[in-house]
PDB file of C-alpha atoms in Angstrom:
ATOM      1  CA  MET H  14      38.614  39.990  45.088  1.00 53.00           C
ATOM      2  CA  ILE H  15      41.333  38.064  47.015  1.00 50.00           C
ATOM      3  CA  PRO H  16      44.853  38.291  45.563  1.00 53.00           C
ATOM      4  CA  LEU H  17      46.217  35.014  44.204  1.00 47.00           C
ATOM      5  CA  GLY H  18      48.993  34.915  46.810  1.00 51.00           C
ATOM      6  CA  GLN H  19      46.557  35.227  49.733  1.00 52.00           C
ATOM      7  CA  LEU H  20      44.185  32.725  48.077  1.00 44.00           C
ATOM      8  CA  ARG H  21      46.883  30.067  48.135  1.00 49.00           C
ATOM      9  CA  GLN H  22      47.436  30.696  51.889  1.00 51.00           C
ATOM     10  CA  LEU H  23      43.761  30.290  52.860  1.00 46.00           C
ATOM     11  CA  PRO H  24      42.796  26.951  54.417  1.00 54.00           C
ATOM     12  CA  LEU H  25      40.502  24.672  52.418  1.00 46.00           C
ATOM     13  CA  TRP H  26      37.562  25.187  54.766  1.00 43.00           C
ATOM     14  CA  ARG H  27      37.726  28.967  54.161  1.00 53.00           C
ATOM     15  CA  LEU H  28      37.761  28.412  50.365  1.00 44.00           C
ATOM     16  CA  ALA H  29      34.728  26.129  50.598  1.00 47.00           C
ATOM     17  CA  ALA H  30      32.820  28.674  52.688  1.00 51.00           C
ATOM     18  CA  ARG H  31      33.502  31.447  50.168  1.00 56.00           C
ATOM     19  CA  ALA H  32      32.385  29.227  47.204  1.00 50.00           C
ATOM     20  CA  GLN H  33      29.182  27.992  48.885  1.00 54.00           C
ATOM     21  CA  PRO H  34      26.910  30.993  47.967  1.00 53.00           C
ATOM     22  CA  HIS H  35      27.898  30.634  44.315  1.00 51.00           C
ATOM     23  CA  VAL H  36      27.203  26.908  44.355  1.00 47.00           C
ATOM     24  CA  ARG H  37      23.758  27.534  45.868  1.00 50.00           C
ATOM     25  CA  TRP H  38      23.002  30.063  43.114  1.00 45.00           C
ATOM     26  CA  LEU H  39      24.013  27.631  40.367  1.00 46.00           C
ATOM     27  CA  SER H  40      21.919  24.837  41.888  1.00 50.00           C
ATOM     28  CA  ASN H  41      18.841  27.082  41.946  1.00 52.00           C
ATOM     29  CA  TYR H  42      19.282  28.024  38.300  1.00 49.00           C
ATOM     30  CA  SER H  43      17.049  25.993  35.997  1.00 52.00           C
ATOM     31  CA  ARG H  44      17.428  26.102  32.245  1.00 54.00           C
ATOM     32  CA  PRO H  45      14.158  26.916  30.449  1.00 54.00           C
ATOM     33  CA  ALA H  46      12.584  23.871  28.763  1.00 53.00           C
ATOM     34  CA  TYR H  47      13.149  23.696  25.021  1.00 46.00           C
ATOM     35  CA  ARG H  48       9.985  23.760  22.965  1.00 53.00           C
ATOM     36  CA  ARG H  49      10.056  23.136  19.255  1.00 49.00           C
ATOM     37  CA  PHE H  50       8.096  25.496  17.037  1.00 48.00           C
ATOM     38  CA  SER H  51       7.534  25.578  13.336  1.00 50.00           C
ATOM     39  CA  SER H  52       8.794  28.436  11.205  1.00 52.00           C
ATOM     40  CA  ASN H  53       5.710  30.596  11.934  1.00 58.00           C
ATOM     41  CA  GLY H  54       6.119  30.224  15.691  1.00 61.00           C
ATOM     42  CA  ARG H  55       3.371  27.623  16.120  1.00 68.00           C
ATOM     43  CA  PRO H  56       3.756  23.963  17.149  1.00 67.00           C
ATOM     44  CA  PRO H  57       3.873  21.434  14.258  1.00 63.00           C
ATOM     45  CA  PHE H  58       0.412  20.589  12.900  1.00 60.00           C
ATOM     46  CA  TRP H  59       0.777  16.945  13.848  1.00 61.00           C
ATOM     47  CA  GLN H  60       0.821  17.957  17.541  1.00 64.00           C
ATOM     48  CA  SER H  61      -2.671  19.421  17.338  1.00 71.00           C
ATOM     49  CA  ARG H  62      -5.711  17.558  18.645  1.00 72.00           C
ATOM     50  CA  GLY H  63      -7.612  18.217  15.420  1.00 69.00           C
ATOM     51  CA  PHE H  64      -4.963  16.433  13.402  1.00 65.00           C
ATOM     52  CA  TRP H  65      -5.258  13.268  15.490  1.00 69.00           C
ATOM     53  CA  TYR H  66      -9.055  13.384  15.269  1.00 72.00           C
ATOM     54  CA  ALA H  67      -8.768  13.590  11.477  1.00 70.00           C
ATOM     55  CA  ALA H  68      -6.104  10.849  11.394  1.00 69.00           C
ATOM     56  CA  GLY H  69      -8.261   8.571  13.548  1.00 75.00           C
ATOM     57  CA  THR H  70     -11.295   9.160  11.337  1.00 78.00           C
ATOM     58  CA  ALA H  71      -9.293   8.513   8.166  1.00 72.00           C
ATOM     59  CA  GLY H  72      -7.730   5.387   9.654  1.00 74.00           C
ATOM     60  CA  THR H  73     -11.110   4.001  10.688  1.00 84.00           C
ATOM     61  CA  GLY H  74     -12.517   4.774   7.255  1.00 79.00           C
ATOM     62  CA  GLY H  75      -9.539   3.051   5.625  1.00 76.00           C
ATOM     63  CA  LEU H  76     -10.050  -0.096   7.685  1.00 84.00           C
ATOM     64  CA  VAL H  77     -13.752  -0.166   6.815  1.00 85.00           C
ATOM     65  CA  TYR H  78     -12.922   0.313   3.110  1.00 80.00           C
ATOM     66  CA  TYR H  79     -10.357  -2.492   3.315  1.00 81.00           C
ATOM     67  CA  GLU H  80     -12.794  -4.903   4.942  1.00 86.00           C
ATOM     68  CA  LEU H  81     -15.534  -4.082   2.430  1.00 88.00           C
ATOM     69  CA  HIS H  82     -13.203  -5.053  -0.416  1.00 86.00           C
ATOM     70  CA  ILE H  83     -12.043  -8.395   0.954  1.00 92.00           C
ATOM     71  CA  ASP H  84     -12.654 -11.003  -1.723  1.00 91.00           C
ATOM     72  CA  GLU H  85     -12.346 -14.776  -1.794  1.00 93.00           C
ATOM     73  CA  SER H  86     -10.295 -16.442  -4.502  1.00 92.00           C
ATOM     74  CA  PRO H  87     -11.606 -19.614  -6.214  1.00 93.00           C
ATOM     75  CA  THR H  88      -9.642 -21.646  -3.645  1.00 92.00           C
ATOM     76  CA  GLY H  89     -11.166 -19.749  -0.696  1.00 93.00           C
ATOM     77  CA  ARG H  90      -8.144 -17.539   0.010  1.00 92.00           C
ATOM     78  CA  ARG H  91      -9.033 -14.100   1.374  1.00 93.00           C
ATOM     79  CA  ARG H  92      -7.410 -11.130  -0.357  1.00 92.00           C
ATOM     80  CA  PHE H  93      -7.967  -7.381  -0.890  1.00 90.00           C
ATOM     81  CA  ILE H  94      -9.276  -6.340  -4.336  1.00 92.00           C
ATOM     82  CA  ASP H  95     -10.785  -2.900  -4.981  1.00 89.00           C
ATOM     83  CA  ILE H  96     -10.724  -3.067  -8.804  1.00 90.00           C
ATOM     84  CA  SER H  97     -13.948  -4.093 -10.512  1.00 92.00           C
ATOM     85  CA  PRO H  98     -13.966  -6.662 -13.328  1.00 92.00           C
ATOM     86  CA  ALA H  99     -14.920  -3.863 -15.768  1.00 93.00           C
ATOM     87  CA  GLU H 100     -11.921  -1.759 -14.707  1.00 92.00           C
ATOM     88  CA  GLU H 101      -9.688  -4.821 -14.917  1.00 92.00           C
ATOM     89  CA  GLU H 102     -10.872  -5.567 -18.466  1.00 92.00           C
ATOM     90  CA  LYS H 103     -10.265  -1.955 -19.515  1.00 93.00           C
ATOM     91  CA  LEU H 104      -6.695  -2.155 -18.191  1.00 90.00           C
ATOM     92  CA  GLY H 105      -6.297  -5.478 -20.003  1.00 91.00           C
ATOM     93  CA  GLN H 106      -7.444  -3.907 -23.277  1.00 94.00           C
ATOM     94  CA  ALA H 107      -4.821  -1.158 -22.904  1.00 93.00           C
ATOM     95  CA  ALA H 108      -2.140  -3.792 -22.227  1.00 92.00           C
ATOM     96  CA  TYR H 109      -3.358  -5.787 -25.242  1.00 95.00           C
ATOM     97  CA  LEU H 110      -2.975  -2.837 -27.611  1.00 94.00           C
ATOM     98  CA  GLN H 111       0.475  -2.119 -26.185  1.00 94.00           C
ATOM     99  CA  THR H 112       1.530  -5.762 -26.651  1.00 94.00           C
ATOM    100  CA  MET H 113       0.253  -5.859 -30.245  1.00 95.00           C
ATOM    101  CA  ALA H 114       2.185  -2.670 -31.007  1.00 95.00           C
ATOM    102  CA  GLN H 115       5.339  -3.965 -29.317  1.00 94.00           C
ATOM    103  CA  TYR H 116       5.365  -7.215 -31.317  1.00 95.00           C
ATOM    104  CA  ARG H 117       4.124  -5.768 -34.588  1.00 92.00           C
ATOM    105  CA  GLY H 118       5.503  -7.854 -37.410  1.00 91.00           C
ATOM    106  CA  GLN H 119       6.112 -10.831 -35.115  1.00 96.00           C
ATOM    107  CA  ILE H 120       2.515 -12.015 -34.793  1.00 96.00           C
ATOM    108  CA  VAL H 121       2.153 -15.377 -36.546  1.00 96.00           C
ATOM    109  CA  PRO H 122      -0.530 -15.167 -39.301  1.00 95.00           C
ATOM    110  CA  ARG H 123      -3.883 -16.809 -38.807  1.00 91.00           C
ATOM    111  CA  ASN H 124      -4.142 -20.455 -39.848  1.00 85.00           C
ATOM    112  CA  ALA H 125      -0.350 -20.896 -39.915  1.00 95.00           C
ATOM    113  CA  PRO H 126       0.578 -24.318 -38.419  1.00 95.00           C
ATOM    114  CA  ALA H 127       1.829 -22.843 -35.128  1.00 95.00           C
ATOM    115  CA  ASP H 128      -1.207 -20.566 -34.801  1.00 96.00           C
ATOM    116  CA  ALA H 129      -3.641 -23.390 -35.544  1.00 95.00           C
ATOM    117  CA  PHE H 130      -1.913 -25.675 -33.041  1.00 96.00           C
ATOM    118  CA  VAL H 131      -1.967 -23.122 -30.200  1.00 96.00           C
ATOM    119  CA  ARG H 132      -5.517 -22.051 -30.969  1.00 96.00           C
ATOM    120  CA  ARG H 133      -6.755 -25.661 -30.880  1.00 95.00           C
ATOM    121  CA  VAL H 134      -5.120 -26.391 -27.523  1.00 95.00           C
ATOM    122  CA  ALA H 135      -6.262 -23.086 -25.986  1.00 95.00           C
ATOM    123  CA  HIS H 136      -9.906 -23.626 -26.940  1.00 94.00           C
ATOM    124  CA  ARG H 137      -9.682 -27.171 -25.600  1.00 92.00           C
ATOM    125  CA  VAL H 138      -8.634 -25.854 -22.179  1.00 94.00           C
ATOM    126  CA  ILE H 139     -11.209 -23.026 -22.262  1.00 94.00           C
ATOM    127  CA  GLY H 140     -14.006 -25.459 -23.147  1.00 91.00           C
ATOM    128  CA  ALA H 141     -12.986 -27.967 -20.481  1.00 87.00           C
ATOM    129  CA  ALA H 142     -12.923 -25.244 -17.812  1.00 87.00           C
ATOM    130  CA  GLY H 143     -16.363 -23.982 -18.858  1.00 87.00           C
ATOM    131  CA  LEU H 144     -15.114 -20.432 -19.326  1.00 90.00           C
ATOM    132  CA  GLU H 145     -17.344 -18.076 -21.292  1.00 84.00           C
ATOM    133  CA  GLY H 146     -16.706 -15.132 -23.574  1.00 86.00           C
ATOM    134  CA  ASP H 147     -14.725 -14.529 -26.717  1.00 91.00           C
ATOM    135  CA  TRP H 148     -11.078 -15.451 -26.284  1.00 94.00           C
ATOM    136  CA  GLU H 149      -8.323 -14.108 -28.547  1.00 95.00           C
ATOM    137  CA  VAL H 150      -5.238 -16.264 -29.113  1.00 96.00           C
ATOM    138  CA  HIS H 151      -1.996 -14.962 -30.660  1.00 97.00           C
ATOM    139  CA  VAL H 152       1.362 -16.615 -31.295  1.00 97.00           C
ATOM    140  CA  ILE H 153       4.448 -14.363 -31.238  1.00 97.00           C
ATOM    141  CA  HIS H 154       7.364 -15.453 -33.383  1.00 97.00           C
ATOM    142  CA  SER H 155      10.182 -15.230 -30.831  1.00 96.00           C
ATOM    143  CA  PRO H 156      12.696 -17.632 -29.227  1.00 95.00           C
ATOM    144  CA  GLU H 157      11.396 -16.608 -25.806  1.00 95.00           C
ATOM    145  CA  LYS H 158       9.917 -19.555 -23.905  1.00 94.00           C
ATOM    146  CA  ASN H 159       6.898 -17.939 -22.314  1.00 94.00           C
ATOM    147  CA  ALA H 160       3.151 -17.471 -22.447  1.00 95.00           C
ATOM    148  CA  PHE H 161       0.772 -15.088 -20.684  1.00 94.00           C
ATOM    149  CA  VAL H 162      -2.899 -14.198 -20.516  1.00 94.00           C
ATOM    150  CA  LEU H 163      -4.122 -10.619 -20.169  1.00 93.00           C
ATOM    151  CA  PRO H 164      -7.350  -9.542 -18.471  1.00 92.00           C
ATOM    152  CA  GLY H 165     -10.159  -9.570 -20.998  1.00 92.00           C
ATOM    153  CA  ARG H 166      -9.416 -13.065 -22.366  1.00 94.00           C
ATOM    154  CA  LYS H 167      -6.281 -12.313 -24.409  1.00 96.00           C
ATOM    155  CA  ILE H 168      -3.813 -15.229 -24.745  1.00 96.00           C
ATOM    156  CA  PHE H 169      -0.253 -14.804 -26.035  1.00 97.00           C
ATOM    157  CA  VAL H 170       2.189 -17.672 -26.655  1.00 97.00           C
ATOM    158  CA  PHE H 171       5.798 -17.251 -27.793  1.00 97.00           C
ATOM    159  CA  SER H 172       6.838 -19.717 -30.508  1.00 96.00           C
ATOM    160  CA  GLY H 173       9.970 -20.589 -28.534  1.00 95.00           C
ATOM    161  CA  LEU H 174       7.746 -22.360 -25.995  1.00 96.00           C
ATOM    162  CA  LEU H 175       6.308 -24.839 -28.513  1.00 95.00           C
ATOM    163  CA  PRO H 176       9.360 -27.151 -28.833  1.00 94.00           C
ATOM    164  CA  LEU H 177       9.623 -27.169 -25.039  1.00 92.00           C
ATOM    165  CA  ALA H 178       5.948 -28.108 -24.601  1.00 90.00           C
ATOM    166  CA  ALA H 179       6.496 -30.934 -27.127  1.00 85.00           C
ATOM    167  CA  SER H 180       2.829 -31.996 -27.317  1.00 91.00           C
ATOM    168  CA  GLU H 181      -0.746 -30.759 -26.965  1.00 93.00           C
ATOM    169  CA  ASP H 182      -0.877 -31.985 -23.377  1.00 93.00           C
ATOM    170  CA  GLY H 183       2.330 -30.153 -22.485  1.00 94.00           C
ATOM    171  CA  LEU H 184       1.074 -26.897 -23.981  1.00 96.00           C
ATOM    172  CA  ALA H 185      -2.348 -27.404 -22.358  1.00 95.00           C
ATOM    173  CA  THR H 186      -0.670 -27.622 -18.949  1.00 94.00           C
ATOM    174  CA  VAL H 187       1.099 -24.281 -19.498  1.00 95.00           C
ATOM    175  CA  LEU H 188      -2.030 -22.553 -20.845  1.00 96.00           C
ATOM    176  CA  ALA H 189      -4.206 -23.922 -18.032  1.00 96.00           C
ATOM    177  CA  HIS H 190      -1.814 -22.374 -15.514  1.00 95.00           C
ATOM    178  CA  GLU H 191      -1.778 -18.983 -17.280  1.00 94.00           C
ATOM    179  CA  ILE H 192      -5.562 -18.943 -17.767  1.00 96.00           C
ATOM    180  CA  ALA H 193      -5.950 -19.803 -14.071  1.00 95.00           C
ATOM    181  CA  HIS H 194      -4.119 -16.587 -13.150  1.00 93.00           C
ATOM    182  CA  GLN H 195      -6.787 -14.537 -14.907  1.00 93.00           C
ATOM    183  CA  TYR H 196      -9.622 -16.761 -13.692  1.00 94.00           C
ATOM    184  CA  ALA H 197      -8.461 -16.057 -10.117  1.00 94.00           C
ATOM    185  CA  ARG H 198      -8.027 -12.329 -10.898  1.00 94.00           C
ATOM    186  CA  HIS H 199      -4.420 -12.242  -9.777  1.00 92.00           C
ATOM    187  CA  SER H 200      -3.754  -9.131 -11.890  1.00 89.00           C
ATOM    188  CA  ALA H 201      -6.463  -7.199 -10.050  1.00 90.00           C
ATOM    189  CA  GLU H 202      -5.056  -8.457  -6.744  1.00 90.00           C
ATOM    190  CA  LYS H 203      -1.573  -7.214  -7.611  1.00 87.00           C
ATOM    191  CA  LEU H 204      -2.851  -3.800  -8.742  1.00 85.00           C
ATOM    192  CA  SER H 205      -4.847  -3.433  -5.521  1.00 86.00           C
ATOM    193  CA  GLN H 206      -1.784  -4.292  -3.432  1.00 83.00           C
ATOM    194  CA  ALA H 207       0.223  -1.693  -5.361  1.00 80.00           C
ATOM    195  CA  LYS H 208      -2.393   0.983  -4.550  1.00 81.00           C
ATOM    196  CA  VAL H 209      -2.191   0.191  -0.821  1.00 79.00           C
ATOM    197  CA  LEU H 210       1.604   0.221  -0.905  1.00 76.00           C
ATOM    198  CA  SER H 211       1.656   3.538  -2.741  1.00 73.00           C
ATOM    199  CA  LEU H 212      -0.676   5.093  -0.136  1.00 74.00           C
ATOM    200  CA  LEU H 213       1.476   3.858   2.762  1.00 72.00           C
ATOM    201  CA  TYR H 214       4.635   5.292   1.243  1.00 66.00           C
ATOM    202  CA  MET H 215       2.873   8.599   0.626  1.00 70.00           C
ATOM    203  CA  LEU H 216       1.882   8.834   4.290  1.00 68.00           C
ATOM    204  CA  VAL H 217       5.377   7.890   5.467  1.00 64.00           C
ATOM    205  CA  SER H 218       6.983  10.481   3.165  1.00 63.00           C
ATOM    206  CA  LEU H 219       4.524  13.126   4.409  1.00 63.00           C
ATOM    207  CA  PHE H 220       5.062  12.599   8.127  1.00 61.00           C
ATOM    208  CA  VAL H 221       8.516  10.974   8.383  1.00 59.00           C
ATOM    209  CA  ASP H 222      10.861  11.568   5.478  1.00 59.00           C
ATOM    210  CA  PRO H 223       9.908  13.203   2.118  1.00 59.00           C
ATOM    211  CA  SER H 224      12.774  11.372   0.391  1.00 59.00           C
ATOM    212  CA  LEU H 225      10.851   8.103   0.859  1.00 55.00           C
ATOM    213  CA  ALA H 226       8.289   9.192  -1.744  1.00 55.00           C
ATOM    214  CA  GLN H 227      10.624   8.248  -4.589  1.00 59.00           C
ATOM    215  CA  LEU H 228      11.392   4.935  -2.896  1.00 56.00           C
ATOM    216  CA  GLY H 229       7.680   4.257  -2.652  1.00 53.00           C
ATOM    217  CA  ARG H 230       7.176   4.882  -6.353  1.00 58.00           C
ATOM    218  CA  SER H 231      10.087   2.579  -7.177  1.00 59.00           C
ATOM    219  CA  MET H 232       8.767  -0.186  -4.909  1.00 54.00           C
ATOM    220  CA  THR H 233       5.270   0.108  -6.401  1.00 51.00           C
ATOM    221  CA  SER H 234       6.659  -0.140  -9.949  1.00 56.00           C
ATOM    222  CA  LEU H 235       8.737  -3.139  -8.907  1.00 52.00           C
ATOM    223  CA  LEU H 236       5.687  -4.866  -7.440  1.00 50.00           C
ATOM    224  CA  LEU H 237       3.808  -4.443 -10.712  1.00 51.00           C
ATOM    225  CA  GLU H 238       6.717  -5.687 -12.804  1.00 54.00           C
ATOM    226  CA  LEU H 239       7.632  -8.732 -10.700  1.00 58.00           C
ATOM    227  CA  PRO H 240       6.024 -12.120 -11.355  1.00 61.00           C
ATOM    228  CA  ASN H 241       3.101 -13.211  -9.228  1.00 67.00           C
ATOM    229  CA  SER H 242       3.773 -14.195  -5.633  1.00 76.00           C
ATOM    230  CA  ARG H 243       4.484 -17.808  -4.701  1.00 82.00           C
ATOM    231  CA  GLN H 244       1.032 -17.977  -3.153  1.00 86.00           C
ATOM    232  CA  CYS H 245      -0.611 -16.927  -6.418  1.00 88.00           C
ATOM    233  CA  GLU H 246       1.577 -19.331  -8.393  1.00 89.00           C
ATOM    234  CA  GLN H 247       0.560 -22.240  -6.181  1.00 91.00           C
ATOM    235  CA  GLU H 248      -3.072 -21.228  -6.518  1.00 94.00           C
ATOM    236  CA  ALA H 249      -2.765 -21.082 -10.327  1.00 93.00           C
ATOM    237  CA  ASP H 250      -1.191 -24.562 -10.294  1.00 93.00           C
ATOM    238  CA  GLU H 251      -4.121 -25.916  -8.293  1.00 94.00           C
ATOM    239  CA  ILE H 252      -6.772 -24.274 -10.477  1.00 95.00           C
ATOM    240  CA  GLY H 253      -4.927 -25.230 -13.675  1.00 93.00           C
ATOM    241  CA  LEU H 254      -4.800 -28.863 -12.637  1.00 91.00           C
ATOM    242  CA  ASN H 255      -8.537 -28.750 -11.945  1.00 91.00           C
ATOM    243  CA  PHE H 256      -9.070 -27.347 -15.459  1.00 90.00           C
ATOM    244  CA  MET H 257      -7.036 -30.224 -16.899  1.00 85.00           C
ATOM    245  CA  ALA H 258      -9.030 -32.774 -14.922  1.00 81.00           C
ATOM    246  CA  MET H 259     -12.419 -31.551 -16.170  1.00 74.00           C
TER     247      MET H 259
END
C-alpha cells in the first residue's frame, strides 16, 4: 500500500495505471439476474404453461357461452341474458313477497276507489298489448310518486302518483312504460350483466389485487339497485307507446 504522502506526489498517469487492473475487474463483474420465486421456492403459478392453457380454454369457453346467450329485445337490440323466464319469474315471486311484507298495512283494500281505478287502467293496457297470464295489481298508500312491475306480472302503484297522473290516459302512459320493462325482460338483462361484472371482479382480485373483491361486490350491488340504463328506458318508452297505440 502506498503511503498517502507518496500518493499525492505520484503523477496522474501513474495513478491511472495502478487503478486500471481494478477497473477491469469491476467491469467484468456481472450481478446475477434477479428471479422472483414464490414462498415455496417455485415460480408463481401464473408463469406456468399449464396455467395459460387452462386460462385460454376457460376464456374460449366463456366467449362461446356468451355468444350462445345473446338475445334480441323486442326492438331488435342484441343483449346478453343467461337467466331463463322460469328463473326470472321465481326471482320476481321472491321480490313480490318481500314487497308485500315491506308495505304490510299500506296495501289499499280491494274495490276501494283508488284500487278500482288503477286496476281498470292496468287491465286496459294489458288487454291492448295482448299480454297473457294472470296479472296482480296493488295500490300502496304512500305519498311516493312511483310505480313498478315485478317479473311474474306483479304491478304496484303508489297512491302519490295518482294526482300526478290526473287521468286514466296519464296513468296508462306510466303503466305502459313499466309493463314494457318486464315485457322486454330488462330485469333479467340487468341480473345477467351483474353476474358478468361479478365474475370479472373476481378474476381481477385473484390475479391483480385481492382488495378489489370488495369493490366488485359493491359495484355489483350498485348495478342491481340503480334504475335501468338510458338505453333500456328509451326502449321501454318505445314499447310503451306501441302498447298505447294498439
